[in-house]
Short mmCIF file of C-alpha atoms and ligand atoms in Angstrom, two decimals:
data_model
loop_
_atom_site.label_atom_id
_atom_site.label_comp_id
_atom_site.label_asym_id
_atom_site.label_seq_id
_atom_site.Cartn_x
_atom_site.Cartn_y
_atom_site.Cartn_z
CA UNK A 217 0.03 -0.01 -0.12
CA UNK A 218 1.30 3.50 -0.76
CA UNK A 219 2.02 5.99 2.03
CA UNK A 220 -1.23 7.91 1.16
CA UNK A 221 -3.47 4.86 1.43
CA UNK A 222 -1.74 3.78 4.62
CA UNK A 223 -2.23 7.29 6.09
CA UNK A 224 -5.90 7.38 4.95
CA UNK A 225 -6.58 3.96 6.47
CA UNK A 226 -5.02 5.06 9.77
CA UNK A 227 -7.21 8.33 9.69
CA UNK A 228 -10.36 6.64 8.91
CA UNK A 229 -9.47 4.04 11.97
CA UNK A 230 -9.43 0.97 9.33
CA UNK A 231 -6.12 0.46 10.84
CA UNK A 232 -6.15 1.14 14.66
CA UNK A 233 -4.59 0.47 17.96
CA UNK A 234 -1.26 2.02 18.73
CA UNK A 235 1.03 -1.02 17.67
CA UNK A 236 -0.84 -1.61 14.52
CA UNK A 237 -0.62 1.76 13.35
CA UNK A 238 3.17 1.87 14.09
CA UNK A 239 3.66 -1.31 12.07
CA UNK A 240 1.57 -0.20 9.23
CA UNK A 241 3.53 3.09 8.90
CA UNK A 242 6.90 1.00 8.99
CA UNK A 243 5.57 -1.28 6.16
CA UNK A 244 4.35 1.79 4.23
CA UNK A 245 7.99 3.34 4.49
CA UNK A 246 9.48 -0.07 3.49
CA UNK A 247 7.21 -0.01 0.28
CA UNK A 248 8.04 3.64 -0.38
CA UNK A 249 11.83 2.77 -0.30
CA UNK A 250 11.40 -0.23 -2.40
CA UNK A 251 9.46 1.34 -5.11
CA UNK A 252 11.66 4.56 -5.31
CA UNK A 253 12.71 5.17 -8.87
CA UNK A 254 15.06 8.13 -8.83
CA UNK A 255 18.79 8.05 -8.68
CA UNK A 256 19.40 11.17 -6.61
CA UNK A 257 19.99 10.67 -2.59
CA UNK A 258 18.51 14.16 -2.05
CA UNK A 259 15.40 13.54 -4.07
CA UNK A 260 15.01 10.11 -2.21
CA UNK A 261 15.43 11.67 1.32
CA UNK A 262 12.91 14.43 0.30
CA UNK A 263 10.30 11.58 -0.66
CA UNK A 264 10.93 9.83 2.60
CA UNK A 265 10.64 13.10 4.52
CA UNK A 266 7.23 13.81 2.94
CA UNK A 267 6.21 10.22 3.54
CA UNK A 268 7.15 10.66 7.33
CA UNK A 269 5.12 13.76 7.71
CA UNK A 270 1.83 12.40 5.90
CA UNK A 271 2.16 9.21 8.42
CA UNK A 272 2.93 11.22 11.31
CA UNK A 273 -0.02 13.61 10.78
CA UNK A 274 -2.71 10.63 10.37
CA UNK A 275 -3.11 10.39 14.14
CA UNK A 276 -1.53 12.41 16.67
CA UNK A 277 -1.58 10.66 20.08
CA UNK A 278 0.05 7.39 19.93
CA UNK A 279 3.99 7.75 20.42
CA UNK A 280 4.46 4.25 18.86
CA UNK A 281 3.74 5.89 15.43
CA UNK A 282 6.54 8.53 15.92
CA UNK A 283 8.94 5.90 17.38
CA UNK A 284 8.26 3.33 14.67
CA UNK A 285 8.78 6.01 11.87
CA UNK A 286 11.87 7.24 13.58
CA UNK A 287 13.26 3.55 13.98
CA UNK A 288 12.81 2.96 10.18
CA UNK A 289 14.42 6.35 9.09
CA UNK A 290 17.27 6.21 11.82
CA UNK A 291 20.08 5.77 9.29
CA UNK A 292 18.64 8.31 6.88
CA UNK A 293 21.43 10.98 7.41
CA UNK A 294 24.40 8.51 7.39
CA UNK A 295 23.39 6.64 4.10
CA UNK A 296 25.70 7.64 1.23
CA UNK A 297 23.96 6.08 -1.76
CA UNK A 298 20.29 5.55 -2.95
CA UNK A 299 20.69 1.73 -2.44
CA UNK A 300 22.20 2.13 1.07
CA UNK A 301 19.37 4.36 2.23
CA UNK A 302 16.92 2.05 0.45
CA UNK A 303 18.28 -1.12 2.22
CA UNK A 304 18.57 0.53 5.58
CA UNK A 305 14.86 1.66 5.45
CA UNK A 306 13.88 -1.88 4.33
CA UNK A 307 15.82 -3.56 7.01
CA UNK A 308 14.87 -1.34 9.86
CA UNK A 309 11.30 -1.68 8.87
CA UNK A 310 11.40 -5.36 9.01
CA UNK A 311 13.28 -5.35 12.39
CA UNK A 312 10.71 -2.88 13.70
CA UNK A 313 7.83 -5.10 12.71
CA UNK A 314 9.38 -8.22 14.04
CA UNK A 315 10.42 -6.71 17.33
CA UNK A 316 7.07 -5.31 17.93
CA UNK A 317 5.22 -8.71 17.34
CA UNK A 318 7.73 -10.41 19.49
CA UNK A 319 7.11 -7.71 22.25
CA UNK A 320 3.49 -8.49 22.32
CA UNK A 321 4.08 -12.21 22.75
CA UNK A 322 6.54 -11.74 25.48
CA UNK A 323 4.19 -9.21 27.31
CA UNK A 324 1.49 -11.98 27.08
CA UNK A 325 3.76 -14.39 28.81
CA UNK A 326 4.75 -12.03 31.57
CA UNK A 327 1.41 -10.42 32.09
CA UNK A 328 -0.23 -13.84 32.48
CA UNK A 329 1.84 -14.49 35.38
CA UNK A 330 0.15 -11.88 37.26
CA UNK A 331 -3.23 -13.44 36.74
CA UNK A 332 -4.65 -16.61 38.59
CA UNK A 333 -7.48 -19.21 37.83
CA UNK A 334 -10.85 -17.86 38.62
CA UNK A 335 -9.94 -14.11 38.39
CA UNK A 336 -12.45 -11.67 37.17
CA UNK A 337 -10.78 -9.25 34.76
CA UNK A 338 -11.68 -6.01 33.01
CA UNK A 339 -10.31 -4.63 29.87
CA UNK A 340 -11.03 -1.56 27.98
CA UNK A 341 -11.29 -0.69 24.16
CA UNK A 342 -9.20 -3.15 22.02
CA UNK A 343 -5.62 -3.59 22.89
CA UNK A 344 -3.54 -6.39 21.36
CA UNK A 345 -1.11 -6.20 24.19
CA UNK A 346 -3.90 -6.61 26.86
CA UNK A 347 -5.64 -9.23 24.87
CA UNK A 348 -2.33 -11.12 24.62
CA UNK A 349 -2.10 -11.38 28.38
CA UNK A 350 -5.60 -12.62 28.75
CA UNK A 351 -5.37 -14.96 25.79
CA UNK A 352 -1.95 -16.51 27.25
CA UNK A 353 -3.39 -17.02 30.49
CA UNK A 354 -6.42 -18.76 29.08
CA UNK A 355 -3.92 -21.02 27.04
CA UNK A 356 -2.17 -21.80 30.21
CA UNK A 357 -5.27 -23.23 31.41
CA UNK A 358 -6.35 -20.50 33.87
CA UNK A 359 -10.11 -20.01 33.93
CA UNK A 360 -10.86 -16.28 33.58
CA UNK A 361 -13.92 -14.26 33.64
CA UNK A 362 -13.35 -11.37 31.09
CA UNK A 363 -15.25 -8.36 31.24
CA UNK A 364 -14.90 -5.79 28.03
CA UNK A 365 -16.25 -2.26 28.00
CA UNK A 366 -18.19 -1.22 24.94
CA UNK A 367 -15.79 1.69 24.61
CA UNK A 368 -18.13 4.29 23.08
CA UNK A 369 -18.14 5.92 20.52
CA UNK A 370 -16.30 3.62 18.14
CA UNK A 371 -17.45 0.57 20.18
CA UNK A 372 -13.99 -1.11 20.01
CA UNK A 373 -15.32 -3.44 22.76
CA UNK A 374 -17.30 -5.30 20.13
CA UNK A 375 -14.02 -6.41 18.54
CA UNK A 376 -12.45 -7.36 21.86
CA UNK A 377 -15.32 -9.72 22.43
CA UNK A 378 -14.94 -11.29 18.99
CA UNK A 379 -11.02 -11.56 19.78
CA UNK A 380 -11.74 -13.11 22.97
CA UNK A 381 -14.26 -15.52 21.60
CA UNK A 382 -12.21 -16.74 18.81
CA UNK A 383 -9.40 -17.35 21.46
CA UNK A 384 -11.84 -19.61 23.37
CA UNK A 385 -12.77 -17.08 26.17
CA UNK A 386 -16.46 -16.39 26.65
CA UNK A 387 -16.46 -12.68 27.74
CA UNK A 388 -18.99 -10.39 29.15
CA UNK A 389 -19.65 -6.92 27.46
CA UNK A 390 -20.57 -4.04 29.49
CA UNK A 391 -21.32 -0.51 28.92
CA UNK A 392 -18.78 2.20 29.99
CA UNK A 393 -21.07 3.51 32.59
CA UNK A 394 -21.13 0.10 34.38
CA UNK A 395 -17.46 0.02 35.34
CA UNK A 396 -17.76 1.29 38.89
CA UNK A 397 -20.79 -0.88 39.63
CA UNK A 398 -18.75 -4.02 38.68
CA UNK A 399 -15.42 -2.93 40.09
CA UNK A 400 -15.93 -4.30 43.56
CA UNK A 401 -16.28 -7.88 42.02
CA UNK A 402 -13.08 -7.69 40.06
CA UNK A 403 -9.60 -9.19 40.71
CA UNK A 404 -7.71 -6.95 38.09
CA UNK A 405 -7.90 -4.45 35.20
CA UNK A 406 -5.77 -4.99 32.03
CA UNK A 407 -5.44 -2.28 29.60
CA UNK A 408 -3.13 -1.12 26.72
CA UNK A 409 -1.29 2.06 26.02
CA UNK A 410 -1.11 4.47 23.16
CA UNK A 411 1.72 6.56 25.20
CA UNK A 412 3.60 6.27 28.46
CA UNK A 413 4.95 9.57 29.46
CA UNK A 414 8.29 10.20 31.09
CA UNK A 415 6.78 10.65 34.57
CA UNK A 416 4.76 7.19 34.16
CA UNK A 417 1.41 8.68 33.25
CA UNK A 418 -0.72 6.51 30.76
CA UNK A 419 -2.34 7.86 27.58
CA UNK A 420 -4.91 5.57 26.44
CA UNK A 421 -8.63 5.23 25.01
CA UNK A 422 -11.06 7.89 26.67
CA UNK A 423 -12.57 6.39 29.90
CA UNK A 424 -9.18 4.54 31.05
CA UNK A 425 -8.70 7.10 33.65
CA UNK A 426 -12.21 6.66 35.09
CA UNK A 427 -11.52 3.10 35.22
CA UNK A 428 -8.24 3.56 37.00
CA UNK A 429 -9.83 5.62 39.57
CA UNK A 430 -12.54 3.28 40.16
CA UNK A 431 -9.92 0.32 40.50
CA UNK A 432 -7.86 2.50 42.87
CA UNK A 433 -11.01 3.14 45.01
CA UNK A 434 -11.86 -0.53 45.23
CA UNK A 435 -8.17 -1.62 45.46
CA UNK A 436 -8.19 -3.63 42.42
CA UNK A 437 -4.59 -3.93 40.65
CA UNK A 438 -4.55 -1.84 37.53
CA UNK A 439 -2.05 -3.38 34.85
CA UNK A 440 -1.03 -1.69 31.63
CA UNK A 441 0.45 -3.64 28.84
CA UNK A 442 3.07 -1.52 26.86
CA UNK A 443 5.82 -2.33 24.54
CA UNK A 444 8.81 0.01 25.16
CA UNK A 445 8.09 1.73 21.83
CA UNK A 446 5.01 3.12 23.49
CA UNK A 447 7.19 5.21 25.92
CA UNK A 448 7.50 8.73 24.80
CA UNK A 449 11.01 10.45 24.44
CA UNK A 450 9.07 13.65 23.57
CA UNK A 451 7.55 14.13 26.92
CA UNK A 452 11.15 14.26 28.60
CA UNK A 453 11.40 17.87 28.00
CA UNK A 454 7.83 18.63 28.96
CA UNK A 455 6.09 18.30 25.61
CA UNK A 456 2.35 17.46 26.39
CA UNK A 457 0.82 14.73 24.61
CA UNK A 458 -1.73 15.95 22.04
CA UNK A 459 -5.27 14.42 22.74
CA UNK A 460 -6.90 13.60 19.52
CA UNK A 461 -10.49 15.06 19.14
CA UNK A 462 -12.51 13.48 16.55
CA UNK A 463 -15.61 14.30 14.43
CA UNK A 464 -18.78 15.08 16.44
CA UNK A 465 -20.85 12.91 14.30
CA UNK A 466 -18.99 9.79 15.79
CA UNK A 467 -21.04 10.89 19.15
CA UNK A 468 -24.30 11.75 17.67
CA UNK A 469 -25.49 12.25 14.15
CA UNK A 470 -27.14 15.28 12.70
CA UNK A 471 -30.91 15.34 13.72
CA UNK A 472 -30.23 13.28 16.93
CA UNK A 473 -29.63 16.48 18.93
CA UNK A 474 -31.13 19.84 18.73
CA UNK A 475 -29.54 22.27 16.25
CA UNK A 476 -26.48 24.17 18.05
CA UNK A 477 -25.63 21.45 20.52
CA UNK A 478 -21.99 21.31 21.05
CA UNK A 479 -20.47 17.95 21.22
CA UNK A 480 -16.89 17.02 22.35
CA UNK A 481 -15.25 13.92 21.31
CA UNK A 482 -11.86 13.50 22.91
CA UNK A 483 -10.49 10.22 22.04
CA UNK A 484 -7.88 9.53 24.67
CA UNK A 485 -7.10 10.59 28.34
CA UNK A 486 -4.25 10.67 30.82
CA UNK A 487 -4.32 8.21 33.87
CA UNK A 488 -1.66 9.64 36.67
CA UNK A 489 0.94 7.24 37.52
CA UNK A 490 -0.12 6.91 41.19
CA UNK A 491 -3.36 4.83 39.92
CA UNK A 492 -1.01 2.41 37.85
CA UNK A 493 0.21 -0.73 39.83
CA UNK A 494 2.26 -2.23 37.02
CA UNK A 495 3.41 -1.72 33.34
CA UNK A 496 4.04 -4.81 31.75
CA UNK A 497 6.67 -4.64 28.90
CA UNK A 498 8.81 -7.07 26.96
CA UNK A 499 11.72 -6.31 29.16
CA UNK A 500 9.76 -6.92 32.42
CA UNK A 501 7.22 -5.69 34.85
CA UNK A 502 8.10 -2.24 35.87
CA UNK A 503 6.41 0.64 38.02
CA UNK A 504 5.42 3.80 36.21
CA UNK A 505 8.47 5.46 38.09
CA UNK A 506 10.71 3.50 35.72
CA UNK A 507 9.35 5.26 32.64
CA UNK A 508 12.38 7.71 32.49
CA UNK A 509 14.81 4.99 32.69
CA UNK A 510 13.18 2.90 29.81
CA UNK A 511 12.88 6.03 27.48
CA UNK A 512 16.83 6.51 28.21
CA UNK A 513 17.80 2.81 28.00
CA UNK A 514 15.62 1.38 25.41
CA UNK A 515 15.09 4.26 22.94
CA UNK A 516 18.42 6.09 23.62
CA UNK A 517 19.88 9.50 23.29
CA UNK A 518 19.41 9.80 19.52
CA UNK A 519 15.81 9.48 19.85
CA UNK A 520 15.54 11.71 22.79
CA UNK A 521 17.56 14.46 20.72
CA UNK A 522 15.47 13.81 17.82
CA UNK A 523 12.27 14.03 19.82
CA UNK A 524 13.20 17.47 21.29
CA UNK A 525 15.16 18.82 18.12
CA UNK A 526 12.53 21.43 17.48
CA UNK A 527 12.66 22.75 21.07
C1 RUB B 728 -6.93 2.06 20.79
C2 RUB B 728 -6.66 2.05 22.16
C3 RUB B 728 -5.57 0.76 22.68
C4 RUB B 728 -4.00 1.32 22.44
C5 RUB B 728 -3.26 -0.01 22.69
O1 RUB B 728 -7.64 3.18 20.33
O2 RUB B 728 -6.70 2.77 22.96
O3 RUB B 728 -5.91 0.57 24.04
O4 RUB B 728 -3.92 1.95 21.13
O5 RUB B 728 -3.60 -0.99 21.68
P1 RUB B 728 -8.07 3.39 18.84
P2 RUB B 728 -2.44 -1.87 21.19
O6 RUB B 728 -9.11 2.30 18.59
O7 RUB B 728 -8.66 4.77 18.85
O8 RUB B 728 -6.85 3.29 17.95
O9 RUB B 728 -2.16 -2.86 22.48
O10 RUB B 728 -3.18 -2.76 20.29
O11 RUB B 728 -1.23 -1.29 20.58
#
């Protein structure tokens, strides 16, 4: 698929979920590099820059997209020929996609150790990393009672119950507003991440912070599943995460509300680190306070520099 097609699919949410968005962007850059017909390195770099900008503009909140694109293009300035640059982009894209898939598998195995047979577990939206944990625990023979929120307005919860059912788990679907009512009966909450900030705050689907509050109140462990490329080097120097707002007609169509009614449709929210018990990554279970360390060690100085270069 062309970069334009992939960016469009991400914007329209045909491709969704933070990791999938990042992998699709990496694949699109790989195709762009493979198909480049010109001979000038300058022209090639220019076309990659345009591709990068178009992909990054497709959705603003998930840092996985920025980290993925950055990983694929990390050797751009050192390449000396068109062929060298082409090879590096293709190799880096393949590596990123492979590592990101392996990370989800590792998170599944690590996270499942935190669940016991008989646990009642809630998940929100549709996170492949969170589902990986639940499915792995099920495959290990643990009997889980899994609850999935509907996740208005896009209702990603319907996909979650399909994914769980396909894996042999019989889930229960609830409306978002039933979370606090249910919380007293739960043993754990397991969610994914779009971005983890350097202070350990979690940015994830709208409603996540309310669930975390209810879990905190009821002393139910709140577990976040996040590959290390969900951690944001951009937040290290104070940049705030842009919370995407989508079209009002996703909430109510014209004619369903009186003319002039204002509709707000924020898609993500921020959960403070004090409501998070554990972050499960592919390098282990860490507390939110380890976020800074993960950014420095896993993503490194080059990423931090690049993320803050416009500063
Ligand atoms: C999806 C969402 C998911 C995270 C993590 O939102 O909030 O919880 O992206 O998903 P949307 P994953 O549907 O708006 O993209 O673990 O699959 O990366």
